[in-house]
């Protein structure tokens, strides 16, 4: 009986620890993805941008570390601390949503100042839809605090929703080789989303192996992560979206100009 109980505890630990590994993967993707355009220039003292971009970058990477720490508390059987720290996570996610909106506004104003207004207005849909997806998954996770199987998947989906930008950065620098001042096209967001889709598929495969079936949270999450960037492409070209972008741009003054 003791051996059986030990085997059951080990099996439960393995199932839960899968999420620790998944959040660790998110940390690594965020760090490695931003290395050529953020961490390396920072280390060399060559990073120049509006302070909100710096705050935004640190905050979003810190979220992946926070999510990893939170996930690691469950297999360590520190559920009480997990819940206590989770309350701070609500404020953290709220601040990140604000930072994301401000960084998107700065990017829009910069594009307009560089004579790429139409492209910048269209591309605004990319960061705003990403932060909206993140916020929606966090709210979903909070609503399911008492349903851990839903809660942990929703939190992982929220973190995955942020990975489009770090995945895109190496593609920008090494594959497509876009000039630093070129306005990115909206379709590029679909390319940056592929790794996130793969992570969800890995989660579904793990469920199938460990539970014999795929949890519906994965199906909902994958549908959202696929549909949002695909719909963004046609919506970004509509007059209604450009009207919204112009109104959004009017919320701020001149963008930051590096020396």
CSV table of C-alpha atoms in Angstrom, one decimal:
chain,number,residue,atom,x,y,z
A,1,UNK,CA,0.0,0.0,0.0
A,2,UNK,CA,2.8,2.4,0.9
A,3,UNK,CA,4.6,1.7,-2.4
A,4,UNK,CA,1.3,2.3,-4.3
A,5,UNK,CA,0.8,5.6,-2.5
A,6,UNK,CA,4.4,6.6,-3.4
A,7,UNK,CA,3.8,5.7,-7.0
A,8,UNK,CA,0.6,7.7,-7.1
A,9,UNK,CA,2.4,10.8,-5.6
A,10,UNK,CA,5.2,10.5,-8.1
A,11,UNK,CA,2.7,10.2,-11.0
A,12,UNK,CA,0.9,13.3,-9.8
A,13,UNK,CA,4.2,15.2,-9.4
A,14,UNK,CA,5.2,14.3,-13.0
A,15,UNK,CA,1.8,15.4,-14.4
A,16,UNK,CA,2.1,18.7,-12.5
A,17,UNK,CA,5.8,19.2,-13.2
A,18,UNK,CA,5.0,19.2,-17.0
A,19,UNK,CA,3.8,22.7,-16.6
A,20,UNK,CA,7.0,23.8,-14.9
A,21,UNK,CA,8.9,22.5,-17.9
A,22,UNK,CA,6.5,24.3,-20.3
A,23,UNK,CA,6.8,27.6,-18.4
A,24,UNK,CA,10.6,27.1,-18.5
A,25,UNK,CA,10.4,26.7,-22.3
A,26,UNK,CA,8.5,30.1,-22.4
A,27,UNK,CA,11.3,31.7,-20.4
A,28,UNK,CA,13.9,30.4,-22.8
A,29,UNK,CA,12.0,31.4,-25.9
A,30,UNK,CA,11.5,34.9,-24.5
A,31,UNK,CA,15.1,35.3,-23.5
A,32,UNK,CA,16.7,33.9,-26.6
A,33,UNK,CA,14.2,35.5,-29.0
A,34,UNK,CA,14.9,39.0,-27.6
A,35,UNK,CA,18.7,38.5,-27.4
A,36,UNK,CA,19.6,40.1,-30.8
A,37,UNK,CA,17.4,43.1,-30.4
A,38,UNK,CA,17.1,43.7,-26.7
A,39,UNK,CA,19.5,41.9,-24.4
A,40,UNK,CA,22.7,42.3,-26.6
A,41,UNK,CA,22.1,46.0,-27.3
A,42,UNK,CA,21.4,46.5,-23.6
A,43,UNK,CA,24.6,44.7,-22.6
A,44,UNK,CA,26.6,46.8,-25.0
A,45,UNK,CA,25.0,50.0,-23.9
A,46,UNK,CA,23.5,50.6,-27.3
A,47,UNK,CA,19.8,50.2,-26.7
A,48,UNK,CA,18.0,53.4,-27.4
A,49,UNK,CA,14.2,53.7,-27.1
A,50,UNK,CA,11.4,55.3,-25.3
A,51,UNK,CA,11.6,54.3,-21.6
A,52,UNK,CA,8.2,52.6,-21.9
A,53,UNK,CA,9.8,50.2,-24.4
A,54,UNK,CA,12.4,49.3,-21.8
A,55,UNK,CA,9.9,48.9,-19.0
A,56,UNK,CA,7.7,46.9,-21.3
A,57,UNK,CA,10.5,44.6,-22.3
A,58,UNK,CA,11.6,43.9,-18.7
A,59,UNK,CA,8.1,43.5,-17.5
A,60,UNK,CA,7.1,41.0,-20.1
A,61,UNK,CA,10.2,38.9,-19.6
A,62,UNK,CA,9.7,39.1,-15.8
A,63,UNK,CA,6.2,37.7,-16.4
A,64,UNK,CA,7.6,34.5,-17.8
A,65,UNK,CA,9.9,34.2,-14.7
A,66,UNK,CA,7.0,34.9,-12.5
A,67,UNK,CA,4.8,32.3,-14.2
A,68,UNK,CA,7.6,29.7,-14.0
A,69,UNK,CA,8.0,30.4,-10.2
A,70,UNK,CA,4.3,30.1,-9.7
A,71,UNK,CA,4.2,26.8,-11.6
A,72,UNK,CA,7.2,25.4,-9.6
A,73,UNK,CA,5.4,25.9,-6.3
A,74,UNK,CA,2.8,23.2,-7.1
A,75,UNK,CA,5.1,20.2,-7.5
A,76,UNK,CA,7.0,21.6,-4.4
A,77,UNK,CA,3.6,21.3,-2.6
A,78,UNK,CA,3.6,24.9,-1.6
A,79,UNK,CA,0.0,25.6,-2.6
A,80,UNK,CA,-0.6,28.3,0.0
A,81,UNK,CA,2.3,30.4,-1.3
A,82,UNK,CA,1.2,29.8,-4.8
A,83,UNK,CA,-2.2,31.3,-4.0
A,84,UNK,CA,-0.7,34.2,-2.1
A,85,UNK,CA,1.7,35.1,-4.8
A,86,UNK,CA,-1.1,34.7,-7.3
A,87,UNK,CA,-2.8,37.7,-5.9
A,88,UNK,CA,0.2,39.8,-6.7
A,89,UNK,CA,0.1,38.3,-10.2
A,90,UNK,CA,-3.3,39.9,-10.8
A,91,UNK,CA,-1.8,43.3,-10.3
A,92,UNK,CA,1.2,42.3,-12.3
A,93,UNK,CA,-0.9,41.2,-15.3
A,94,UNK,CA,-2.9,44.5,-15.1
A,95,UNK,CA,0.3,46.5,-15.2
A,96,UNK,CA,1.5,44.5,-18.1
A,97,UNK,CA,-1.7,45.2,-20.0
A,98,UNK,CA,-1.1,48.9,-19.5
A,99,UNK,CA,2.6,48.7,-20.5
A,100,UNK,CA,1.7,46.8,-23.6
A,101,UNK,CA,-0.9,49.4,-24.7
A,102,UNK,CA,1.6,52.2,-24.1
A,103,UNK,CA,4.4,50.4,-26.0
A,104,UNK,CA,2.0,49.8,-28.9
A,105,UNK,CA,1.1,53.5,-28.9
A,106,UNK,CA,4.8,54.5,-29.0
A,107,UNK,CA,5.4,52.2,-31.9
A,108,UNK,CA,2.5,53.6,-33.7
A,109,UNK,CA,3.6,57.2,-33.2
A,110,UNK,CA,7.2,56.3,-34.3
A,111,UNK,CA,5.9,54.7,-37.5
A,112,UNK,CA,3.8,57.8,-38.3
A,113,UNK,CA,6.8,60.1,-37.6
A,114,UNK,CA,8.9,58.0,-40.0
A,115,UNK,CA,6.4,58.4,-42.9
A,116,UNK,CA,4.9,55.0,-42.6
A,117,UNK,CA,1.5,55.9,-41.2
A,118,UNK,CA,-0.6,53.5,-43.1
A,119,UNK,CA,1.6,50.5,-42.2
A,120,UNK,CA,1.9,51.6,-38.6
A,121,UNK,CA,-1.8,52.0,-38.2
A,122,UNK,CA,-2.4,48.5,-39.7
A,123,UNK,CA,0.3,46.9,-37.5
A,124,UNK,CA,-1.2,48.4,-34.3
A,125,UNK,CA,-3.6,45.4,-34.4
A,126,UNK,CA,-0.7,43.0,-33.7
A,127,UNK,CA,0.4,44.2,-30.2
A,128,UNK,CA,-3.1,45.2,-29.1
A,129,UNK,CA,-4.6,41.8,-30.1
A,130,UNK,CA,-1.7,40.0,-28.4
A,131,UNK,CA,-2.1,41.9,-25.1
A,132,UNK,CA,-5.9,41.6,-25.3
A,133,UNK,CA,-5.5,37.8,-25.8
A,134,UNK,CA,-3.1,37.7,-22.8
A,135,UNK,CA,-5.5,39.6,-20.6
A,136,UNK,CA,-8.5,37.4,-21.6
A,137,UNK,CA,-6.6,34.2,-20.8
A,138,UNK,CA,-5.5,35.7,-17.4
A,139,UNK,CA,-9.1,36.6,-16.6
A,140,UNK,CA,-10.2,33.1,-17.6
A,141,UNK,CA,-7.5,31.7,-15.3
A,142,UNK,CA,-8.7,33.8,-12.4
A,143,UNK,CA,-12.3,32.8,-13.0
A,144,UNK,CA,-11.2,29.1,-12.7
A,145,UNK,CA,-9.0,29.4,-9.6
A,146,UNK,CA,-11.0,26.6,-8.0
A,147,UNK,CA,-10.7,24.4,-11.1
A,148,UNK,CA,-7.0,23.8,-11.2
A,149,UNK,CA,-7.1,21.7,-14.4
A,150,UNK,CA,-8.6,24.7,-16.2
A,151,UNK,CA,-6.6,27.3,-14.3
A,152,UNK,CA,-3.1,26.1,-15.0
A,153,UNK,CA,-3.8,25.6,-18.7
A,154,UNK,CA,-5.3,29.1,-19.0
A,155,UNK,CA,-2.2,30.6,-17.3
A,156,UNK,CA,0.1,28.8,-19.6
A,157,UNK,CA,-2.0,29.9,-22.6
A,158,UNK,CA,-1.7,33.5,-21.3
A,159,UNK,CA,2.1,33.2,-21.3
A,160,UNK,CA,2.2,31.6,-24.7
A,161,UNK,CA,0.1,34.5,-26.1
A,162,UNK,CA,3.1,36.8,-25.3
A,163,UNK,CA,5.6,34.8,-27.3
A,164,UNK,CA,4.8,36.0,-30.8
A,165,UNK,CA,7.2,39.0,-30.4
A,166,UNK,CA,10.3,37.1,-29.2
A,167,UNK,CA,9.8,34.4,-31.8
A,168,UNK,CA,9.5,37.1,-34.5
A,169,UNK,CA,12.7,39.0,-33.5
A,170,UNK,CA,15.2,36.4,-34.8
A,171,UNK,CA,13.2,36.0,-38.0
A,172,UNK,CA,13.3,39.7,-38.5
A,173,UNK,CA,17.1,39.9,-38.0
A,174,UNK,CA,18.3,36.6,-39.5
A,175,UNK,CA,15.7,35.3,-41.9
A,176,UNK,CA,13.7,38.2,-43.5
A,177,UNK,CA,16.4,40.8,-42.7
A,178,UNK,CA,14.0,43.7,-42.5
A,179,UNK,CA,15.8,47.0,-42.0
A,180,UNK,CA,15.5,48.4,-38.5
A,181,UNK,CA,13.3,51.3,-39.6
A,182,UNK,CA,11.0,49.2,-41.9
A,183,UNK,CA,7.4,48.9,-40.7
A,184,UNK,CA,6.6,45.2,-40.3
A,185,UNK,CA,3.6,43.8,-42.2
A,186,UNK,CA,0.7,42.4,-40.3
A,187,UNK,CA,1.0,39.0,-41.8
A,188,UNK,CA,4.3,38.6,-40.1
A,189,UNK,CA,2.4,38.1,-36.8
A,190,UNK,CA,1.1,34.8,-38.2
A,191,UNK,CA,4.7,33.6,-38.6
A,192,UNK,CA,5.6,34.6,-35.1
A,193,UNK,CA,2.6,32.7,-33.7
A,194,UNK,CA,3.7,29.3,-35.0
A,195,UNK,CA,5.9,28.4,-32.0
A,196,UNK,CA,3.0,29.2,-29.7
A,197,UNK,CA,0.8,26.9,-31.6
A,198,UNK,CA,3.4,24.1,-31.4
A,199,UNK,CA,3.6,24.6,-27.6
A,200,UNK,CA,-0.2,24.1,-27.3
A,201,UNK,CA,0.0,21.0,-29.5
A,202,UNK,CA,2.7,19.7,-27.1
A,203,UNK,CA,0.3,20.3,-24.2
A,204,UNK,CA,-2.4,18.4,-26.1
A,205,UNK,CA,-0.1,15.5,-26.8
A,206,UNK,CA,0.9,15.4,-23.1
A,207,UNK,CA,-2.7,15.3,-22.1
A,208,UNK,CA,-3.4,12.5,-24.5
A,209,UNK,CA,-0.5,10.5,-23.1
A,210,UNK,CA,-1.1,11.2,-19.4
A,211,UNK,CA,-4.9,11.4,-19.3
A,212,UNK,CA,-6.0,9.5,-22.3
A,213,UNK,CA,-7.9,12.6,-23.7
A,214,UNK,CA,-7.2,16.2,-24.5
A,215,UNK,CA,-8.5,18.8,-22.0
A,216,UNK,CA,-11.0,21.2,-23.7
A,217,UNK,CA,-9.0,24.2,-22.4
A,218,UNK,CA,-6.3,23.3,-25.0
A,219,UNK,CA,-8.8,23.2,-27.8
A,220,UNK,CA,-10.3,26.6,-26.9
A,221,UNK,CA,-6.8,28.1,-26.4
A,222,UNK,CA,-5.5,26.8,-29.7
A,223,UNK,CA,-8.6,28.1,-31.5
A,224,UNK,CA,-8.1,31.6,-30.1
A,225,UNK,CA,-4.3,31.6,-30.7
A,226,UNK,CA,-4.9,30.6,-34.4
A,227,UNK,CA,-7.9,32.7,-35.2
A,228,UNK,CA,-6.8,36.0,-33.6
A,229,UNK,CA,-3.6,36.6,-35.8
A,230,UNK,CA,-5.4,35.2,-38.9
A,231,UNK,CA,-8.3,37.6,-38.5
A,232,UNK,CA,-6.0,40.5,-37.7
A,233,UNK,CA,-4.7,40.4,-41.3
A,234,UNK,CA,-7.9,41.4,-43.1
A,235,UNK,CA,-9.2,43.6,-40.2
A,236,UNK,CA,-6.0,45.7,-40.2
A,237,UNK,CA,-6.8,46.9,-43.8
A,238,UNK,CA,-10.3,48.1,-43.1
A,239,UNK,CA,-11.2,51.8,-42.9
A,240,UNK,CA,-12.7,51.2,-39.4
A,241,UNK,CA,-9.4,49.9,-38.0
A,242,UNK,CA,-7.4,52.8,-39.5
A,243,UNK,CA,-9.9,55.2,-38.0
A,244,UNK,CA,-9.4,53.5,-34.6
A,245,UNK,CA,-5.7,53.7,-35.0
A,246,UNK,CA,-5.8,57.4,-35.8
A,247,UNK,CA,-7.8,58.0,-32.7
A,248,UNK,CA,-5.4,55.9,-30.7
A,249,UNK,CA,-2.4,57.8,-32.0
A,250,UNK,CA,-4.1,61.1,-31.0
A,251,UNK,CA,-3.7,60.0,-27.3
A,252,UNK,CA,0.0,60.8,-27.2
A,253,UNK,CA,2.4,63.5,-28.4
A,254,UNK,CA,5.6,63.1,-30.3
A,255,UNK,CA,7.4,59.7,-30.2
A,256,UNK,CA,10.8,59.2,-28.7
A,257,UNK,CA,13.6,60.0,-31.0
A,258,UNK,CA,17.0,58.2,-30.4
A,259,UNK,CA,20.0,60.4,-30.5
